[in-house]
Short mmCIF file of C-alpha atoms in Angstrom, two decimals:
data_model
loop_
_atom_site.label_atom_id
_atom_site.label_comp_id
_atom_site.label_asym_id
_atom_site.label_seq_id
_atom_site.Cartn_x
_atom_site.Cartn_y
_atom_site.Cartn_z
CA MET A 508 -21.53 180.42 232.09
CA LYS A 509 -24.28 182.56 233.39
CA HIS A 510 -22.42 185.45 234.39
CA GLN A 511 -20.21 185.48 230.86
CA LEU A 512 -23.63 185.46 229.17
CA ARG A 513 -24.57 188.16 231.04
CA ARG A 514 -21.52 190.29 230.00
CA ALA A 515 -22.33 189.01 226.17
CA VAL A 516 -25.56 190.47 226.52
CA LEU A 517 -24.56 193.95 227.78
CA ALA A 518 -21.87 194.12 225.20
CA ALA A 519 -23.97 193.69 222.79
CA THR A 520 -27.22 195.05 223.39
CA THR A 521 -26.33 198.56 225.52
CA ILE A 522 -28.23 201.47 224.21
CA LEU A 523 -27.68 204.94 224.18
CA ALA A 524 -31.26 207.43 224.29
CA ALA A 525 -32.56 206.48 221.30
CA GLY A 526 -54.05 190.44 233.53
CA ALA A 527 -53.89 193.18 235.55
CA LEU A 528 -53.12 195.26 238.79
CA THR A 529 -54.27 198.73 237.40
CA PRO A 530 -52.17 201.66 239.20
CA PRO A 531 -53.78 204.45 239.86
CA PRO A 532 -54.25 207.07 236.81
CA VAL A 533 -50.87 208.88 236.66
CA GLN A 534 -50.07 211.86 234.45
CA ALA A 535 -46.68 212.99 232.98
CA ILE A 536 -45.88 216.49 235.11
CA SER A 537 -43.81 219.43 234.30
CA ARG A 538 -41.24 219.10 236.67
CA ASN A 539 -37.42 220.37 235.81
CA GLU A 540 -34.53 218.35 236.13
CA ASP A 541 -33.28 220.42 238.80
CA ARG A 542 -35.95 219.72 241.44
CA VAL A 543 -36.74 216.21 240.83
CA ARG A 544 -34.15 214.82 242.78
CA GLY A 545 -35.09 216.90 245.78
CA ASP A 546 -39.09 215.57 245.36
CA GLN A 547 -37.59 211.90 245.63
CA TRP A 548 -37.81 211.71 249.46
CA HIS A 549 -37.69 207.79 249.44
CA LEU A 550 -34.02 207.87 248.15
CA ARG A 551 -33.40 209.82 251.58
CA TYR A 552 -35.60 207.33 253.30
CA LEU A 553 -33.88 204.59 252.34
CA ARG A 554 -30.36 205.78 253.21
CA THR A 555 -29.68 205.07 249.09
CA ALA A 556 -26.53 207.56 249.07
CA GLU A 557 -24.65 205.46 252.05
CA ALA A 558 -25.85 202.68 249.80
CA HIS A 559 -24.43 203.76 246.66
CA ARG A 560 -21.03 203.75 248.16
CA ILE A 561 -21.13 200.28 248.03
CA SER A 562 -22.90 199.13 245.19
CA LYS A 563 -24.71 200.84 242.45
CA GLY A 564 -25.78 197.86 240.49
CA ASP A 565 -23.01 197.11 237.93
CA GLY A 566 -23.36 194.24 235.85
CA THR A 567 -26.72 193.54 236.49
CA ILE A 568 -29.91 193.27 234.51
CA VAL A 569 -33.04 193.94 235.46
CA ALA A 570 -36.38 193.02 233.26
CA VAL A 571 -39.27 195.09 233.23
CA PRO A 572 -42.54 193.35 231.52
CA ASP A 573 -44.51 196.64 231.55
CA THR A 574 -45.93 198.92 228.92
CA GLY A 575 -42.33 199.80 227.57
CA VAL A 576 -39.65 201.85 228.13
CA TYR A 577 -39.29 205.26 226.74
CA PRO A 578 -35.83 206.17 226.51
CA HIS A 579 -35.78 208.95 229.09
CA PRO A 580 -32.62 211.23 229.29
CA ASP A 581 -31.90 210.30 232.83
CA LEU A 582 -32.55 206.45 232.02
CA ALA A 583 -31.34 206.26 228.56
CA GLU A 584 -28.20 204.91 229.17
CA ASN A 585 -29.12 202.10 230.91
CA LEU A 586 -31.55 200.96 228.62
CA LEU A 587 -30.94 197.58 226.34
CA SER A 588 -32.33 196.70 223.46
CA GLY A 589 -35.92 194.54 224.41
CA LYS A 590 -39.06 193.14 222.89
CA ASP A 591 -42.67 194.21 222.15
CA ILE A 592 -44.57 190.84 223.16
CA VAL A 593 -48.11 192.34 222.81
CA ALA A 594 -47.43 193.63 218.77
CA GLY A 595 -44.00 191.91 218.04
CA GLY A 596 -40.94 192.89 216.37
CA GLY A 597 -40.65 196.27 218.45
CA ASN A 598 -37.80 196.36 221.16
CA GLY A 599 -39.53 197.92 224.20
CA TRP A 600 -38.71 201.49 223.99
CA SER A 601 -41.80 202.92 223.18
CA ASP A 602 -44.61 203.62 226.03
CA ALA A 603 -47.77 205.33 225.68
CA SER A 604 -48.54 205.77 229.70
CA GLY A 605 -45.49 205.92 231.29
CA HIS A 606 -45.75 203.40 233.83
CA GLY A 607 -43.20 201.10 232.84
CA THR A 608 -41.01 203.97 232.37
CA GLY A 609 -41.41 205.26 235.70
CA MET A 610 -41.05 201.38 237.54
CA ALA A 611 -37.81 201.47 235.23
CA GLY A 612 -36.53 204.78 236.23
CA LEU A 613 -36.97 203.68 239.61
CA ILE A 614 -34.72 200.97 239.38
CA ALA A 615 -32.19 202.24 237.42
CA ALA A 616 -32.35 205.66 235.89
CA HIS A 617 -28.90 207.57 236.32
CA GLY A 618 -30.05 211.37 236.68
CA ARG A 619 -27.67 214.05 234.94
CA LYS A 620 -24.78 216.06 235.83
CA SER A 621 -24.43 217.88 239.17
CA ASN A 622 -26.57 215.42 240.91
CA THR A 623 -29.92 216.49 238.88
CA GLY A 624 -32.84 214.59 237.46
CA ALA A 625 -34.31 211.40 238.44
CA LEU A 626 -31.99 208.87 240.18
CA GLY A 627 -32.95 204.84 240.55
CA ILE A 628 -31.98 202.40 243.72
CA ALA A 629 -29.24 200.56 241.23
CA PRO A 630 -28.27 203.59 238.72
CA ASN A 631 -25.58 201.46 237.33
CA ALA A 632 -27.50 198.26 236.25
CA LYS A 633 -29.19 197.59 233.03
CA ILE A 634 -32.91 197.61 232.07
CA LEU A 635 -34.20 194.99 229.68
CA PRO A 636 -37.78 196.54 228.45
CA ILE A 637 -40.41 194.22 227.58
CA PHE A 638 -43.78 195.74 226.28
CA VAL A 639 -46.77 193.37 227.69
CA SER A 640 -49.56 195.97 227.76
CA PRO A 641 -50.51 199.48 226.60
CA GLN A 642 -51.69 200.66 229.95
CA GLY A 643 -50.25 198.40 232.60
CA GLY A 644 -52.78 195.82 232.67
CA ALA A 645 -51.26 192.91 231.26
CA GLU A 646 -52.93 189.66 230.39
CA ALA A 647 -51.73 186.82 232.08
CA ASP A 648 -49.94 185.06 229.11
CA ALA A 649 -48.46 187.92 227.63
CA LEU A 650 -46.94 188.80 231.08
CA ALA A 651 -45.85 185.25 230.86
CA ALA A 652 -44.05 185.78 227.86
CA GLY A 653 -42.70 188.35 228.80
CA ILE A 654 -41.15 186.35 231.55
CA GLU A 655 -39.91 183.82 229.26
CA PHE A 656 -38.44 186.29 227.28
CA ALA A 657 -36.34 187.71 230.23
CA ILE A 658 -34.97 184.00 231.10
CA ASN A 659 -33.93 183.85 227.59
CA ARG A 660 -31.75 186.76 228.18
CA HIS A 661 -30.22 185.61 231.08
CA VAL A 662 -31.73 188.61 233.36
CA ASP A 663 -30.57 189.00 237.45
CA VAL A 664 -33.94 190.30 238.85
CA ILE A 665 -37.38 190.56 237.03
CA SER A 666 -40.13 193.35 238.43
CA ILE A 667 -43.23 192.91 237.37
CA SER A 668 -45.54 195.51 238.87
CA SER A 669 -48.74 194.34 237.26
CA GLY A 670 -50.56 191.30 238.24
CA GLY A 671 -54.37 189.77 238.60
CA GLY A 672 -54.99 186.34 237.49
CA LEU A 673 -53.47 183.47 236.99
CA THR A 674 -52.84 181.03 234.08
CA ALA A 675 -50.75 177.88 233.51
CA ARG A 676 -48.45 179.38 231.47
CA LEU A 677 -48.04 182.17 233.94
CA ARG A 678 -47.14 179.74 236.78
CA THR A 679 -44.75 177.74 234.69
CA ALA A 680 -43.10 180.98 233.83
CA VAL A 681 -42.72 182.11 236.86
CA GLU A 682 -41.65 178.87 238.24
CA ALA A 683 -38.89 178.71 235.47
CA ALA A 684 -37.47 182.36 236.35
CA VAL A 685 -37.11 180.85 240.03
CA ARG A 686 -35.30 177.71 238.85
CA ALA A 687 -32.88 179.82 236.79
CA ASN A 688 -31.94 181.38 239.48
CA ILE A 689 -33.40 184.86 238.98
CA VAL A 690 -35.14 187.14 242.01
CA VAL A 691 -38.65 187.45 240.84
CA VAL A 692 -40.44 190.82 242.66
CA ALA A 693 -43.95 191.19 241.79
CA ALA A 694 -46.25 194.20 243.51
CA ALA A 695 -48.78 192.86 245.99
CA GLY A 696 -51.49 194.76 244.99
CA ASN A 697 -53.61 197.94 245.50
CA TYR A 698 -56.98 198.75 247.31
CA PRO A 699 -59.71 198.94 246.49
CA GLU A 700 -59.78 197.10 243.18
CA ASP A 701 -57.64 194.45 244.51
CA PRO A 702 -59.22 192.20 247.75
CA GLY A 703 -55.77 190.64 248.70
CA VAL A 704 -52.39 190.05 247.51
CA ILE A 705 -52.65 188.92 243.62
CA TYR A 706 -50.91 186.96 241.28
CA PRO A 707 -48.13 186.44 240.52
CA ALA A 708 -46.96 188.37 243.98
CA SER A 709 -48.73 185.52 245.34
CA LEU A 710 -46.60 182.43 244.05
CA PRO A 711 -43.77 180.73 245.97
CA GLY A 712 -40.93 182.14 245.17
CA VAL A 713 -41.73 185.41 244.18
CA ILE A 714 -41.15 188.66 246.90
CA ALA A 715 -44.61 190.06 247.23
CA ALA A 716 -43.79 194.06 247.74
CA GLY A 717 -46.30 196.13 249.63
CA GLY A 718 -45.87 199.41 250.67
CA ILE A 719 -45.27 202.11 253.41
CA THR A 720 -45.69 206.15 253.30
CA ARG A 721 -43.52 208.74 253.91
CA THR A 722 -43.20 208.02 257.62
CA GLY A 723 -42.71 204.78 257.23
CA GLU A 724 -46.64 203.64 258.28
CA HIS A 725 -48.47 201.77 256.27
CA ALA A 726 -49.75 202.63 253.08
CA ALA A 727 -53.56 202.69 252.98
CA ILE A 728 -53.61 201.50 249.22
CA SER A 729 -51.30 198.56 249.98
CA VAL A 730 -52.96 195.80 250.31
CA THR A 731 -52.42 193.21 253.07
CA GLY A 732 -51.93 189.08 253.70
CA PRO A 733 -49.91 186.52 254.75
CA GLU A 734 -47.60 186.66 251.35
CA VAL A 735 -46.20 189.74 251.67
CA ASP A 736 -42.39 189.44 252.11
CA VAL A 737 -41.14 192.92 252.33
CA VAL A 738 -42.46 197.13 252.23
CA ALA A 739 -40.55 199.59 250.53
CA PRO A 740 -41.93 203.44 249.92
CA ALA A 741 -45.42 203.56 247.78
CA VAL A 742 -46.59 207.11 247.92
CA ASP A 743 -45.74 210.07 245.82
CA ILE A 744 -43.18 208.49 244.47
CA TYR A 745 -41.62 210.72 241.45
CA SER A 746 -39.80 209.12 238.67
CA THR A 747 -39.17 209.28 234.98
CA SER A 748 -42.34 209.69 232.56
CA ILE A 749 -42.82 209.74 228.61
CA ASN A 750 -41.39 212.74 226.48
CA GLY A 751 -38.51 213.75 229.00
CA LYS A 752 -41.23 214.60 231.56
CA TYR A 753 -41.42 213.55 234.85
CA ARG A 754 -44.65 211.42 236.89
CA LYS A 755 -45.57 211.18 240.61
CA GLY A 756 -47.26 207.86 241.38
CA THR A 757 -48.97 206.07 244.42
CA GLY A 758 -49.33 202.16 244.63
CA THR A 759 -47.77 199.02 245.07
CA SER A 760 -45.98 198.89 241.59
CA SER A 761 -43.26 202.19 243.11
CA ALA A 762 -42.26 199.44 245.99
CA THR A 763 -41.87 197.11 243.54
CA ALA A 764 -39.10 198.74 241.58
CA ILE A 765 -37.63 199.92 244.57
CA VAL A 766 -37.39 196.38 246.01
CA ALA A 767 -35.92 195.32 242.68
CA GLY A 768 -33.68 198.15 242.52
CA ALA A 769 -32.38 196.71 246.04
CA ALA A 770 -32.38 193.30 244.94
CA ALA A 771 -29.94 194.03 241.67
CA LEU A 772 -27.80 195.99 244.31
CA VAL A 773 -27.27 193.03 246.57
CA ARG A 774 -26.71 190.87 243.26
CA SER A 775 -24.04 193.32 241.80
CA LYS A 776 -22.27 193.16 245.71
CA TYR A 777 -22.20 189.32 245.58
CA PRO A 778 -22.88 188.06 242.28
CA ASP A 779 -22.32 184.45 243.03
CA LEU A 780 -24.93 184.67 245.87
CA PRO A 781 -27.95 182.29 244.49
CA ALA A 782 -31.43 184.24 244.06
CA ASP A 783 -33.09 182.33 247.20
CA GLU A 784 -30.08 183.90 249.20
CA VAL A 785 -30.35 187.53 247.48
CA VAL A 786 -34.11 187.13 248.93
CA HIS A 787 -32.94 186.16 252.39
CA ARG A 788 -30.44 189.34 252.84
CA LEU A 789 -33.62 191.76 251.66
CA THR A 790 -36.18 190.09 254.33
CA ALA A 791 -33.14 189.10 257.12
CA THR A 792 -32.18 192.69 257.09
CA ALA A 793 -35.51 194.60 256.86
CA VAL A 794 -36.18 196.92 259.50
CA ASP A 795 -39.49 195.46 261.39
CA LYS A 796 -42.49 197.29 261.28
CA GLY A 797 -45.98 196.59 263.41
CA PRO A 798 -45.87 193.49 266.02
CA PRO A 799 -42.71 191.99 266.33
CA GLY A 800 -41.66 189.24 263.57
CA ARG A 801 -43.53 188.99 260.05
CA ASP A 802 -46.64 190.54 259.87
CA ASP A 803 -49.53 190.52 257.19
CA GLN A 804 -48.99 195.09 256.75
CA TYR A 805 -45.31 194.93 256.64
CA GLY A 806 -44.17 191.11 255.58
CA TYR A 807 -40.73 191.26 257.42
CA GLY A 808 -40.55 194.73 257.61
CA VAL A 809 -39.17 197.81 255.19
CA ILE A 810 -35.77 196.96 253.22
CA ASP A 811 -32.77 198.12 254.19
CA LEU A 812 -29.77 198.89 251.18
CA VAL A 813 -27.10 199.40 253.69
CA ALA A 814 -27.65 196.42 255.80
CA ALA A 815 -28.79 194.07 252.77
CA LEU A 816 -25.08 194.94 251.51
CA THR A 817 -23.03 195.11 254.65
CA ALA A 818 -24.93 192.75 257.24
CA ASP A 819 -23.47 189.32 258.27
CA VAL A 820 -26.22 187.18 257.26
CA PRO A 821 -25.29 183.44 258.00
CA PRO A 822 -26.15 181.15 255.09
CA LEU A 823 -29.28 178.91 254.40
CA GLY A 824 -29.76 176.15 256.96
CA PHE A 825 -27.46 177.51 259.25
CA GLU A 826 -30.32 177.57 262.29
CA SER A 827 -31.66 174.46 262.45
CA ALA A 828 -27.74 173.39 261.93
CA VAL A 829 -27.18 175.06 265.06
CA ALA A 830 -30.21 173.66 266.64
CA SER A 831 -29.35 170.01 265.93
CA ALA A 832 -25.68 170.56 266.84
CA PRO A 833 -24.75 167.94 269.88
CA ALA A 834 -23.78 169.19 273.34
CA ASP A 835 -20.19 168.69 272.92
CA GLY A 836 -19.85 171.00 270.30
CA GLY A 837 -18.56 168.19 267.40
CA GLY A 838 -19.82 167.03 264.12
CA THR A 839 -22.87 169.59 263.29
CA ALA A 840 -21.58 172.67 265.15
CA THR A 841 -18.50 172.64 263.81
CA ALA A 842 -20.20 172.54 260.11
CA ALA A 843 -22.40 175.28 261.33
CA ALA A 844 -19.94 177.40 262.57
CA GLU A 845 -17.94 177.52 259.41
CA ALA A 846 -20.95 177.95 257.37
CA ALA A 847 -21.64 181.03 259.31
CA ASP A 848 -18.18 182.32 258.68
CA GLU A 849 -19.12 182.47 254.74
CA GLY A 850 -21.59 185.15 255.95
CA ASP A 851 -23.54 185.09 252.58
CA GLY A 852 -26.46 183.50 253.46
CA GLY A 853 -30.15 182.54 252.30
CA ALA A 854 -33.47 181.74 252.57
CA THR A 855 -36.69 181.75 250.23
CA ALA A 856 -38.98 184.82 250.69
CA ARG A 857 -41.93 182.44 251.74
CA GLY A 858 -42.38 180.09 254.68
CA LEU A 859 -39.44 181.86 256.77
CA ALA A 860 -39.15 181.86 260.57
CA THR A 861 -39.46 184.71 262.62
CA LEU A 862 -35.84 185.16 264.24
CA GLY A 863 -35.88 183.97 267.78
CA VAL A 864 -33.04 182.61 270.21
CA ILE A 865 -30.67 179.45 269.42
CA VAL A 866 -28.85 178.13 272.28
CA ALA A 867 -26.65 174.73 271.64
CA ALA A 868 -26.00 172.66 274.55
CA GLY A 869 -23.17 172.28 276.50
CA GLY A 870 -22.10 176.21 276.05
CA ALA A 871 -20.79 175.79 273.05
CA TRP A 872 -23.02 177.98 270.99
CA ALA A 873 -25.38 181.20 271.94
CA LEU A 874 -26.42 183.20 269.24
CA ILE A 875 -29.30 185.83 269.83
CA ALA A 876 -30.95 187.45 267.17
CA ARG A 877 -33.65 190.06 267.01
CA ARG A 878 -35.78 191.88 264.75
CA ARG A 879 -34.35 195.34 264.13
CA ARG A 880 -36.14 198.60 264.78
CA ARG A 881 -35.04 201.67 263.17
CA GLY A 882 -32.37 203.32 265.11
CA ASP A 883 -30.64 200.12 266.34
CA ASP A 884 -27.46 199.19 265.59
CA PRO A 885 -27.36 196.27 262.99
CA PRO A 886 -27.46 192.93 264.76
CA PRO A 887 -25.88 190.01 263.72
CA ARG A 888 -28.51 187.48 261.38
CA ILE A 889 -29.19 184.41 260.81
CA SER A 890 -31.33 182.46 258.66
CA ARG A 891 -35.30 182.65 259.01
#
């Protein structure tokens, strides 16, 4: 039913061109569409071209509760009619600051002919623009209203490049989105304004996105903490802006949009995979950085688009099923083996154990999983 509703929304509303994490000041820049693609270093770093041979986000909707989205020529074909939460009555297509337009472009910009213009991580996904703040500093209840609207529109992913305080309504809205099988991604926060991971990124069930530099190291602007789940490029990130221009931004806002685009790729490739298992694909296939295993700077690591789309990730509960298998290999072990063959695994973004070694007694099972470093061949994955 959800897939039928989504298709109906896409068919009816596709438009052709026409409390808060405060992002660092960003101005629209003069950049020719022939040059901006080359400036998007994060596309090469994440092997986006290879990922796009597998998935481009077809059939998915990503909600962007932000400053609105301007119908930039590189993005306009993927805009849906959204909503103006603040003033009411609008469709979310106006954007005074360019922040929301930039985030939408990182997710789903389709570019122009001859590989020019800005390109998003999921260029065939649709954007549902929701105006919740004129400058990127949404009040918690306005953000909550935006999330509620997104739930009612049956989106697949909600990308929240803002945050700050918490209200009962915001908590309830996030919980409702998680129950509605929506992948929720939110910015971890930016130093020095934010001392730690902010809301709603720190809420259970939300992917808290941190940032890295061009060299793959922790970005100084990205806050740290036990809630950080994954990281993505966050420094000198080029994307779309208002009035047909482009922007260059630094902060966890950009990392959040990139992770949301990755979630759209996975949801498109595996349309029946539950949201928590989509999250698990992103965390289980992330490239480990810093100390082995999860840490407060990198979370589970840098997102790997290709691995998230291709790796064999056994399903949720596989690790515990193998660990409790009887020595004779019967019963539970057989069930775990059948589950592993399905391949489309999952677990929640929060509270996942570090990958390790699982051995079933009697020689029936021996499964060794290790965190992967850049340059290694992708190993088999198990639930964390």
